[in-house]
PDB file of C-alpha atoms in Angstrom:
ATOM      1  CA  MET F  27      -0.057  -0.036  -0.043  1.00 49.00           C
ATOM      2  CA  SER F  28       1.513   3.308  -0.841  1.00 45.00           C
ATOM      3  CA  PHE F  29       0.292   6.884  -0.376  1.00 45.00           C
ATOM      4  CA  CYS F  30      -1.865   7.136  -3.520  1.00 47.00           C
ATOM      5  CA  ASP F  31      -3.812   4.211  -2.404  1.00 56.00           C
ATOM      6  CA  ASP F  32      -7.167   5.527  -0.600  1.00 65.00           C
ATOM      7  CA  THR F  33      -8.169   2.117   1.012  1.00 80.00           C
ATOM      8  CA  LEU F  34      -6.809   0.926   4.634  1.00 87.00           C
ATOM      9  CA  LEU F  35      -6.864  -2.507   5.777  1.00 91.00           C
ATOM     10  CA  CYS F  36      -8.331  -3.654   8.791  1.00 91.00           C
ATOM     11  CA  ASN F  37      -5.449  -4.492  11.547  1.00 90.00           C
ATOM     12  CA  PHE F  38      -7.342  -7.093  13.208  1.00 90.00           C
ATOM     13  CA  PRO F  39      -5.436 -10.530  13.188  1.00 85.00           C
ATOM     14  CA  LYS F  40      -7.033 -12.576  10.448  1.00 85.00           C
ATOM     15  CA  CYS F  41      -8.907 -10.119   8.825  1.00 88.00           C
ATOM     16  CA  ARG F  42      -7.338  -7.901   6.801  1.00 86.00           C
ATOM     17  CA  THR F  43     -10.089  -6.758   4.697  1.00 90.00           C
ATOM     18  CA  LYS F  44     -10.559  -3.335   2.997  1.00 90.00           C
ATOM     19  CA  LEU F  45     -12.249  -0.618   5.159  1.00 89.00           C
ATOM     20  CA  GLY F  46     -14.869   1.160   4.004  1.00 85.00           C
ATOM     21  CA  GLY F  47     -17.844   3.386   5.615  1.00 88.00           C
ATOM     22  CA  PHE F  48     -16.978   3.703   9.348  1.00 92.00           C
ATOM     23  CA  ALA F  49     -13.919   2.634  10.880  1.00 92.00           C
ATOM     24  CA  TRP F  50     -12.629   2.431  14.666  1.00 93.00           C
ATOM     25  CA  VAL F  51      -9.204   4.404  15.142  1.00 93.00           C
ATOM     26  CA  THR F  52      -7.120   4.066  17.972  1.00 92.00           C
ATOM     27  CA  ALA F  53      -4.205   6.426  19.743  1.00 90.00           C
ATOM     28  CA  CYS F  54      -1.740   3.590  19.296  1.00 90.00           C
ATOM     29  CA  SER F  55      -2.066   4.362  15.360  1.00 89.00           C
ATOM     30  CA  HIS F  56      -4.462   1.363  14.445  1.00 92.00           C
ATOM     31  CA  VAL F  57      -7.452   1.047  12.547  1.00 93.00           C
ATOM     32  CA  PHE F  58     -10.217  -1.415  12.435  1.00 93.00           C
ATOM     33  CA  CYS F  59     -13.513  -2.245  10.476  1.00 93.00           C
ATOM     34  CA  ASP F  60     -16.794  -1.596  12.127  1.00 90.00           C
ATOM     35  CA  GLN F  61     -17.517  -5.286  12.825  1.00 90.00           C
ATOM     36  CA  HIS F  62     -14.258  -6.007  14.987  1.00 89.00           C
ATOM     37  CA  GLY F  63     -14.241  -2.228  16.486  1.00 89.00           C
ATOM     38  CA  SER F  64     -17.793  -2.616  17.744  1.00 87.00           C
ATOM     39  CA  GLY F  65     -17.096  -6.059  19.150  1.00 86.00           C
ATOM     40  CA  GLU F  66     -13.521  -5.534  20.788  1.00 86.00           C
ATOM     41  CA  PHE F  67     -14.242  -1.899  22.292  1.00 87.00           C
ATOM     42  CA  SER F  68     -17.478  -2.804  23.998  1.00 84.00           C
ATOM     43  CA  ARG F  69     -15.802  -4.401  26.550  1.00 82.00           C
ATOM     44  CA  SER F  70     -14.287  -2.418  29.478  1.00 81.00           C
ATOM     45  CA  PRO F  71     -11.438  -1.849  29.875  1.00 82.00           C
ATOM     46  CA  ALA F  72     -10.902  -1.759  26.224  1.00 86.00           C
ATOM     47  CA  ILE F  73      -7.320  -3.375  24.426  1.00 90.00           C
ATOM     48  CA  CYS F  74      -5.986  -2.640  21.301  1.00 90.00           C
ATOM     49  CA  PRO F  75      -6.273  -6.035  19.470  1.00 90.00           C
ATOM     50  CA  ALA F  76      -3.331  -5.244  17.341  1.00 87.00           C
ATOM     51  CA  CYS F  77      -0.568  -4.331  19.961  1.00 88.00           C
ATOM     52  CA  SER F  78      -2.814  -5.332  23.440  1.00 87.00           C
ATOM     53  CA  SER F  79      -2.347  -1.419  24.459  1.00 88.00           C
ATOM     54  CA  ALA F  80      -4.696  -0.214  26.979  1.00 88.00           C
ATOM     55  CA  LEU F  81      -7.168   2.530  25.773  1.00 87.00           C
ATOM     56  CA  SER F  82      -8.544   4.216  28.710  1.00 84.00           C
ATOM     57  CA  GLY F  83      -8.794   7.777  27.571  1.00 84.00           C
ATOM     58  CA  LYS F  84     -11.883   9.603  26.483  1.00 85.00           C
ATOM     59  CA  LEU F  85     -10.264   9.899  22.988  1.00 87.00           C
ATOM     60  CA  ASP F  86      -8.118   6.832  22.598  1.00 89.00           C
ATOM     61  CA  ILE F  87     -10.618   5.126  20.659  1.00 91.00           C
ATOM     62  CA  VAL F  88     -12.783   7.253  18.253  1.00 91.00           C
ATOM     63  CA  ARG F  89     -15.300   6.205  15.510  1.00 92.00           C
ATOM     64  CA  THR F  90     -14.732   7.652  12.213  1.00 90.00           C
ATOM     65  CA  GLU F  91     -16.458   8.040   8.615  1.00 90.00           C
ATOM     66  CA  LEU F  92     -13.963   7.528   6.041  1.00 88.00           C
ATOM     67  CA  SER F  93     -15.957   9.136   3.373  1.00 88.00           C
ATOM     68  CA  PRO F  94     -17.206  12.159   5.046  1.00 89.00           C
ATOM     69  CA  SER F  95     -19.427  14.702   3.291  1.00 90.00           C
ATOM     70  CA  GLU F  96     -18.590  18.179   1.785  1.00 91.00           C
ATOM     71  CA  GLU F  97     -20.187  19.901   4.682  1.00 90.00           C
ATOM     72  CA  TYR F  98     -18.239  18.158   7.362  1.00 89.00           C
ATOM     73  CA  LYS F  99     -15.205  19.008   5.224  1.00 88.00           C
ATOM     74  CA  ALA F 100     -16.086  22.649   5.325  1.00 88.00           C
ATOM     75  CA  MET F 101     -16.575  22.790   9.239  1.00 90.00           C
ATOM     76  CA  VAL F 102     -14.169  20.334  10.598  1.00 88.00           C
ATOM     77  CA  LEU F 103     -11.257  22.768  10.614  1.00 90.00           C
ATOM     78  CA  ALA F 104     -12.944  25.781  10.160  1.00 90.00           C
ATOM     79  CA  GLY F 105     -12.156  28.564  12.715  1.00 91.00           C
ATOM     80  CA  LEU F 106      -8.677  27.049  13.914  1.00 91.00           C
ATOM     81  CA  ARG F 107      -5.291  28.387  13.411  1.00 92.00           C
ATOM     82  CA  PRO F 108      -3.340  27.805  10.656  1.00 93.00           C
ATOM     83  CA  ASP F 109      -0.629  25.989  13.074  1.00 94.00           C
ATOM     84  CA  VAL F 110      -3.248  23.914  14.396  1.00 94.00           C
ATOM     85  CA  ILE F 111      -4.673  22.672  11.162  1.00 93.00           C
ATOM     86  CA  LEU F 112      -0.899  22.097  10.146  1.00 95.00           C
ATOM     87  CA  ASP F 113      -0.253  20.192  13.341  1.00 95.00           C
ATOM     88  CA  ILE F 114      -3.748  17.934  12.583  1.00 92.00           C
ATOM     89  CA  SER F 115      -2.458  17.480   9.506  1.00 93.00           C
ATOM     90  CA  ALA F 116       0.557  16.294  10.546  1.00 95.00           C
ATOM     91  CA  ARG F 117      -0.595  13.895  13.187  1.00 92.00           C
ATOM     92  CA  ALA F 118      -3.046  12.512  10.159  1.00 92.00           C
ATOM     93  CA  LEU F 119      -0.214  11.900   7.712  1.00 93.00           C
ATOM     94  CA  ALA F 120       1.980  10.446  10.445  1.00 94.00           C
ATOM     95  CA  PHE F 121      -1.108   7.975  11.279  1.00 93.00           C
ATOM     96  CA  TRP F 122      -1.181   7.340   7.187  1.00 92.00           C
ATOM     97  CA  SER F 123       2.539   6.627   6.972  1.00 92.00           C
ATOM     98  CA  TYR F 124       2.428   4.441  10.101  1.00 92.00           C
ATOM     99  CA  GLN F 125      -0.044   2.105   8.373  1.00 91.00           C
ATOM    100  CA  VAL F 126       1.650   2.203   5.065  1.00 90.00           C
ATOM    101  CA  HIS F 127       5.158   1.070   6.899  1.00 91.00           C
ATOM    102  CA  GLN F 128       2.901  -1.635   9.114  1.00 88.00           C
ATOM    103  CA  GLU F 129       1.649  -2.953   5.909  1.00 88.00           C
ATOM    104  CA  ARG F 130       4.854  -3.193   4.114  1.00 90.00           C
ATOM    105  CA  MET F 131       6.274  -4.862   7.241  1.00 89.00           C
ATOM    106  CA  PHE F 132       3.600  -7.371   7.288  1.00 87.00           C
ATOM    107  CA  GLN F 133       4.122  -7.856   3.507  1.00 89.00           C
ATOM    108  CA  GLU F 134       7.738  -8.559   4.155  1.00 93.00           C
ATOM    109  CA  TYR F 135       7.090 -10.815   6.942  1.00 92.00           C
ATOM    110  CA  SER F 136       4.650 -12.655   4.860  1.00 90.00           C
ATOM    111  CA  LEU F 137       7.145 -12.753   1.869  1.00 93.00           C
ATOM    112  CA  SER F 138       9.860 -14.056   4.094  1.00 95.00           C
ATOM    113  CA  ARG F 139       7.677 -16.428   5.991  1.00 93.00           C
ATOM    114  CA  ALA F 140       6.370 -17.870   2.353  1.00 95.00           C
ATOM    115  CA  GLU F 141       9.989 -17.866   1.245  1.00 95.00           C
ATOM    116  CA  ALA F 142      11.392 -20.092   4.012  1.00 95.00           C
ATOM    117  CA  GLN F 143       8.060 -22.182   3.459  1.00 94.00           C
ATOM    118  CA  LEU F 144       9.294 -22.071  -0.218  1.00 94.00           C
ATOM    119  CA  LYS F 145      12.740 -23.293   0.987  1.00 94.00           C
ATOM    120  CA  GLN F 146      11.689 -25.805   3.557  1.00 94.00           C
ATOM    121  CA  MET F 147       9.292 -27.359   0.527  1.00 94.00           C
ATOM    122  CA  ASP F 148      11.970 -27.142  -1.785  1.00 93.00           C
ATOM    123  CA  LYS F 149      14.452 -29.004   0.674  1.00 93.00           C
ATOM    124  CA  VAL F 150      11.916 -31.687   1.177  1.00 93.00           C
ATOM    125  CA  VAL F 151      11.116 -31.974  -2.384  1.00 93.00           C
ATOM    126  CA  THR F 152      14.748 -32.243  -3.055  1.00 92.00           C
ATOM    127  CA  GLN F 153      15.125 -35.193  -0.412  1.00 92.00           C
ATOM    128  CA  GLN F 154      11.847 -36.700  -1.620  1.00 92.00           C
ATOM    129  CA  ASN F 155      13.440 -36.534  -5.373  1.00 93.00           C
ATOM    130  CA  GLN F 156      17.032 -38.175  -3.990  1.00 92.00           C
ATOM    131  CA  SER F 157      15.214 -40.825  -2.447  1.00 92.00           C
ATOM    132  CA  ARG F 158      12.989 -41.306  -5.410  1.00 92.00           C
ATOM    133  CA  GLU F 159      16.089 -41.503  -7.465  1.00 92.00           C
ATOM    134  CA  VAL F 160      17.519 -44.089  -4.998  1.00 92.00           C
ATOM    135  CA  GLU F 161      14.622 -46.027  -5.220  1.00 93.00           C
ATOM    136  CA  LEU F 162      14.378 -45.763  -9.003  1.00 92.00           C
ATOM    137  CA  SER F 163      17.874 -46.753  -9.400  1.00 92.00           C
ATOM    138  CA  GLY F 164      17.203 -49.708  -7.359  1.00 92.00           C
ATOM    139  CA  MET F 165      14.220 -50.797  -9.193  1.00 93.00           C
ATOM    140  CA  ARG F 166      16.584 -50.522 -12.566  1.00 93.00           C
ATOM    141  CA  GLY F 167      18.974 -52.829 -10.925  1.00 92.00           C
ATOM    142  CA  GLU F 168      16.149 -54.986 -10.065  1.00 93.00           C
ATOM    143  CA  ILE F 169      14.577 -54.912 -13.484  1.00 95.00           C
ATOM    144  CA  ALA F 170      17.998 -55.499 -14.841  1.00 93.00           C
ATOM    145  CA  SER F 171      18.804 -58.753 -12.843  1.00 93.00           C
ATOM    146  CA  LEU F 172      14.871 -60.191 -13.736  1.00 94.00           C
ATOM    147  CA  LYS F 173      15.904 -59.683 -17.211  1.00 94.00           C
ATOM    148  CA  LYS F 174      18.695 -61.569 -17.046  1.00 93.00           C
ATOM    149  CA  VAL F 175      16.474 -64.423 -15.153  1.00 94.00           C
ATOM    150  CA  MET F 176      14.104 -64.013 -17.767  1.00 94.00           C
ATOM    151  CA  GLU F 177      16.753 -64.485 -20.207  1.00 94.00           C
ATOM    152  CA  GLU F 178      17.865 -67.383 -18.444  1.00 94.00           C
ATOM    153  CA  TYR F 179      14.361 -69.131 -17.982  1.00 94.00           C
ATOM    154  CA  LYS F 180      13.808 -68.153 -21.880  1.00 94.00           C
ATOM    155  CA  ARG F 181      17.306 -70.047 -22.623  1.00 93.00           C
ATOM    156  CA  LYS F 182      16.277 -73.214 -20.326  1.00 94.00           C
ATOM    157  CA  TYR F 183      12.588 -73.170 -21.709  1.00 94.00           C
ATOM    158  CA  SER F 184      14.037 -73.475 -25.243  1.00 94.00           C
ATOM    159  CA  GLU F 185      16.015 -76.413 -24.009  1.00 94.00           C
ATOM    160  CA  VAL F 186      13.460 -78.066 -22.383  1.00 94.00           C
ATOM    161  CA  SER F 187      11.284 -77.663 -25.324  1.00 94.00           C
ATOM    162  CA  GLU F 188      13.579 -79.041 -27.662  1.00 94.00           C
ATOM    163  CA  ARG F 189      14.250 -81.939 -25.283  1.00 93.00           C
ATOM    164  CA  LEU F 190      10.349 -82.513 -25.150  1.00 94.00           C
ATOM    165  CA  MET F 191      10.210 -82.149 -28.978  1.00 94.00           C
ATOM    166  CA  GLU F 192      12.955 -84.588 -29.233  1.00 94.00           C
ATOM    167  CA  ARG F 193      11.342 -87.142 -26.853  1.00 93.00           C
ATOM    168  CA  ASN F 194       7.881 -87.159 -28.877  1.00 94.00           C
ATOM    169  CA  ARG F 195       9.698 -87.757 -31.942  1.00 93.00           C
ATOM    170  CA  GLN F 196      11.249 -90.851 -30.160  1.00 94.00           C
ATOM    171  CA  TYR F 197       7.934 -91.513 -28.465  1.00 93.00           C
ATOM    172  CA  GLN F 198       5.987 -91.290 -31.872  1.00 94.00           C
ATOM    173  CA  LYS F 199       8.795 -93.645 -33.548  1.00 93.00           C
ATOM    174  CA  LEU F 200       8.610 -96.323 -30.754  1.00 94.00           C
ATOM    175  CA  GLN F 201       4.798 -96.138 -31.156  1.00 93.00           C
ATOM    176  CA  GLY F 202       5.169 -97.000 -34.730  1.00 92.00           C
ATOM    177  CA  LEU F 203       7.440 -99.986 -33.988  1.00 92.00           C
ATOM    178  CA  TYR F 204       5.024-100.882 -31.343  1.00 92.00           C
ATOM    179  CA  ASP F 205       2.094-100.489 -33.675  1.00 92.00           C
ATOM    180  CA  SER F 206       3.948-102.330 -36.402  1.00 91.00           C
ATOM    181  CA  LEU F 207       5.089-105.420 -34.261  1.00 91.00           C
ATOM    182  CA  ARG F 208       1.453-105.425 -32.586  1.00 89.00           C
ATOM    183  CA  LEU F 209       0.076-105.803 -36.089  1.00 90.00           C
ATOM    184  CA  ARG F 210       2.408-108.578 -36.924  1.00 88.00           C
ATOM    185  CA  ASN F 211       1.922-110.588 -34.177  1.00 89.00           C
ATOM    186  CA  MET F 212      -1.804-110.199 -34.524  1.00 87.00           C
ATOM    187  CA  VAL F 213      -1.343-111.644 -38.131  1.00 86.00           C
ATOM    188  CA  VAL F 214       1.070-114.565 -37.042  1.00 83.00           C
ATOM    189  CA  GLY F 215      -1.492-115.521 -34.291  1.00 76.00           C
ATOM    190  CA  ALA F 216      -4.183-115.603 -36.698  1.00 77.00           C
ATOM    191  CA  GLY F 217      -1.990-117.675 -39.088  1.00 72.00           C
ATOM    192  CA  ASP F 218      -1.190-120.021 -36.516  1.00 69.00           C
ATOM    193  CA  ARG F 219      -4.880-120.485 -35.257  1.00 70.00           C
ATOM    194  CA  ASP F 220      -5.792-121.198 -39.102  1.00 65.00           C
ATOM    195  CA  MET F 221      -3.156-123.921 -39.046  1.00 67.00           C
ATOM    196  CA  LEU F 222      -4.011-125.646 -35.930  1.00 60.00           C
ATOM    197  CA  PRO F 223      -5.720-129.297 -36.835  1.00 61.00           C
ATOM    198  CA  GLN F 224      -9.418-129.371 -36.669  1.00 56.00           C
ATOM    199  CA  PRO F 225     -10.541-132.170 -33.947  1.00 57.00           C
ATOM    200  CA  GLY F 226     -12.968-134.176 -36.463  1.00 53.00           C
ATOM    201  CA  ARG F 227     -11.004-134.088 -40.030  1.00 51.00           C
ATOM    202  CA  ASN F 228      -7.354-134.349 -38.211  1.00 52.00           C
ATOM    203  CA  ASP F 229      -8.694-137.566 -36.440  1.00 52.00           C
ATOM    204  CA  TYR F 230     -10.187-139.228 -39.621  1.00 49.00           C
ATOM    205  CA  ASN F 231      -6.831-138.067 -41.699  1.00 50.00           C
ATOM    206  CA  ILE F 232      -4.517-139.766 -39.151  1.00 51.00           C
ATOM    207  CA  GLY F 233      -6.351-143.123 -38.733  1.00 52.00           C
ATOM    208  CA  VAL F 234      -6.251-143.424 -42.554  1.00 47.00           C
ATOM    209  CA  ALA F 235      -2.608-142.559 -42.335  1.00 47.00           C
ATOM    210  CA  ARG F 236      -2.121-145.314 -39.833  1.00 49.00           C
ATOM    211  CA  GLN F 237      -3.913-147.646 -42.128  1.00 50.00           C
ATOM    212  CA  GLY F 238      -1.842-146.940 -44.872  1.00 47.00           C
ATOM    213  CA  THR F 239       1.368-146.768 -43.614  1.00 46.00           C
ATOM    214  CA  PRO F 240       3.317-150.200 -42.808  1.00 49.00           C
ATOM    215  CA  GLN F 241       4.638-151.022 -39.446  1.00 47.00           C
ATOM    216  CA  ARG F 242       8.212-150.769 -40.321  1.00 46.00           C
ATOM    217  CA  SER F 243       9.209-148.026 -42.241  1.00 44.00           C
ATOM    218  CA  PRO F 244      12.877-147.089 -43.258  1.00 45.00           C
ATOM    219  CA  GLN F 245      14.230-143.948 -41.863  1.00 44.00           C
ATOM    220  CA  PHE F 246      17.410-141.749 -42.225  1.00 41.00           C
ATOM    221  CA  LEU F 247      18.594-140.303 -39.075  1.00 42.00           C
ATOM    222  CA  SER F 248      21.335-137.536 -39.275  1.00 42.00           C
ATOM    223  CA  VAL F 249      23.955-138.363 -36.515  1.00 42.00           C
ATOM    224  CA  ALA F 250      26.229-135.307 -37.429  1.00 44.00           C
ATOM    225  CA  PRO F 251      25.881-131.655 -38.314  1.00 45.00           C
ATOM    226  CA  SER F 252      27.742-131.992 -41.368  1.00 45.00           C
ATOM    227  CA  GLY F 253      25.119-134.494 -43.006  1.00 44.00           C
ATOM    228  CA  ASP F 254      28.282-136.400 -43.885  1.00 45.00           C
ATOM    229  CA  GLY F 255      26.993-139.619 -42.631  1.00 44.00           C
ATOM    230  CA  ARG F 256      23.405-141.224 -41.947  1.00 43.00           C
ATOM    231  CA  PHE F 257      21.984-144.596 -40.115  1.00 41.00           C
ATOM    232  CA  PHE F 258      19.666-146.193 -41.951  1.00 40.00           C
ATOM    233  CA  SER F 259      17.157-148.279 -39.542  1.00 42.00           C
ATOM    234  CA  CYS F 260      14.025-150.202 -39.485  1.00 41.00           C
ATOM    235  CA  LEU F 261      12.182-148.665 -36.401  1.00 42.00           C
ATOM    236  CA  GLU F 262       9.993-150.940 -34.420  1.00 43.00           C
ATOM    237  CA  ALA F 263       6.782-149.371 -32.437  1.00 43.00           C
ATOM    238  CA  ASP F 264       8.910-149.718 -29.083  1.00 45.00           C
ATOM    239  CA  GLY F 265      12.388-148.437 -30.627  1.00 44.00           C
ATOM    240  CA  ALA F 266      15.170-149.901 -32.960  1.00 43.00           C
ATOM    241  CA  LYS F 267      17.074-152.969 -32.239  1.00 43.00           C
ATOM    242  CA  ASN F 268      19.326-153.408 -35.352  1.00 45.00           C
ATOM    243  CA  PHE F 269      20.530-151.023 -37.638  1.00 42.00           C
ATOM    244  CA  PHE F 270      22.981-150.991 -40.682  1.00 43.00           C
ATOM    245  CA  GLN F 271      25.689-148.050 -41.063  1.00 45.00           C
ATOM    246  CA  TYR F 272      26.476-146.612 -44.508  1.00 43.00           C
ATOM    247  CA  SER F 273      29.327-144.673 -44.849  1.00 47.00           C
ATOM    248  CA  SER F 274      29.931-142.243 -47.159  1.00 46.00           C
ATOM    249  CA  PRO F 275      32.950-141.809 -49.825  1.00 49.00           C
ATOM    250  CA  ALA F 276      34.068-138.608 -47.856  1.00 46.00           C
ATOM    251  CA  ARG F 277      34.456-140.768 -44.677  1.00 46.00           C
ATOM    252  CA  GLU F 278      36.077-143.765 -46.462  1.00 50.00           C
ATOM    253  CA  ARG F 279      38.485-141.342 -48.124  1.00 48.00           C
ATOM    254  CA  GLY F 280      39.333-140.233 -44.637  1.00 48.00           C
ATOM    255  CA  ARG F 281      40.193-143.713 -43.091  1.00 50.00           C
ATOM    256  CA  PRO F 282      43.438-145.328 -42.782  1.00 50.00           C
ATOM    257  CA  TYR F 283      43.912-148.571 -45.436  1.00 47.00           C
ATOM    258  CA  ILE F 284      44.201-151.544 -43.206  1.00 47.00           C
ATOM    259  CA  ASN F 285      45.696-154.951 -44.595  1.00 49.00           C
ATOM    260  CA  LYS F 286      43.508-157.826 -42.999  1.00 46.00           C
ATOM    261  CA  HIS F 287      45.977-160.433 -44.534  1.00 45.00           C
TER     262      HIS F 287
END
């Protein structure tokens, strides 16, 4: 507020409203709005709400009109000597300058308080940013480690997938072999069942064969794996008693010559 400003502010704490109409002026150079002035100065003894000064004098508190009429302006100082008029004007200007100074002091105090709060908030924000940076760097490290772990799991997953595919191929191959062997066994089993003798026909064929076959039949028995010698025998039903040996030319050539004479 400067001298060119024509509006005063209420000095009541936490009010700070612009004054208009009527105001309460004190001898300690404070001014209050009509609402707070009427409430505070109605008690006795009266105390200034701004500086806590005792206002016990008759003219220590004056309710004045801030926008007086032209008639009041023409008559309020009429008849006074010039020195009195100048003294009244000087005191009025001193009151105004004090209000301006107080307002400036209040604004400077408010500014310094706001700056202190701003610095405190800036400090808190800086600390929070530093802590966030630390947390962010830690999270970046965790993300990097998790990426490495994920890459390792991907590699293991690819290896396991390849192994599983190989096992599936082997399983499919073994399944095919098993199916082919099972089909072959089924075919062989069906053939064996077809080759088994039937009860009625086989008995009849066996009886006919026995009637047409003599009791003794010459058989050749192989006695060596090489097949170079055979025994010819007439086999009885209960076993062979007599047999004749026929030697092969190869065996005769291998025997030494013995002179009987």
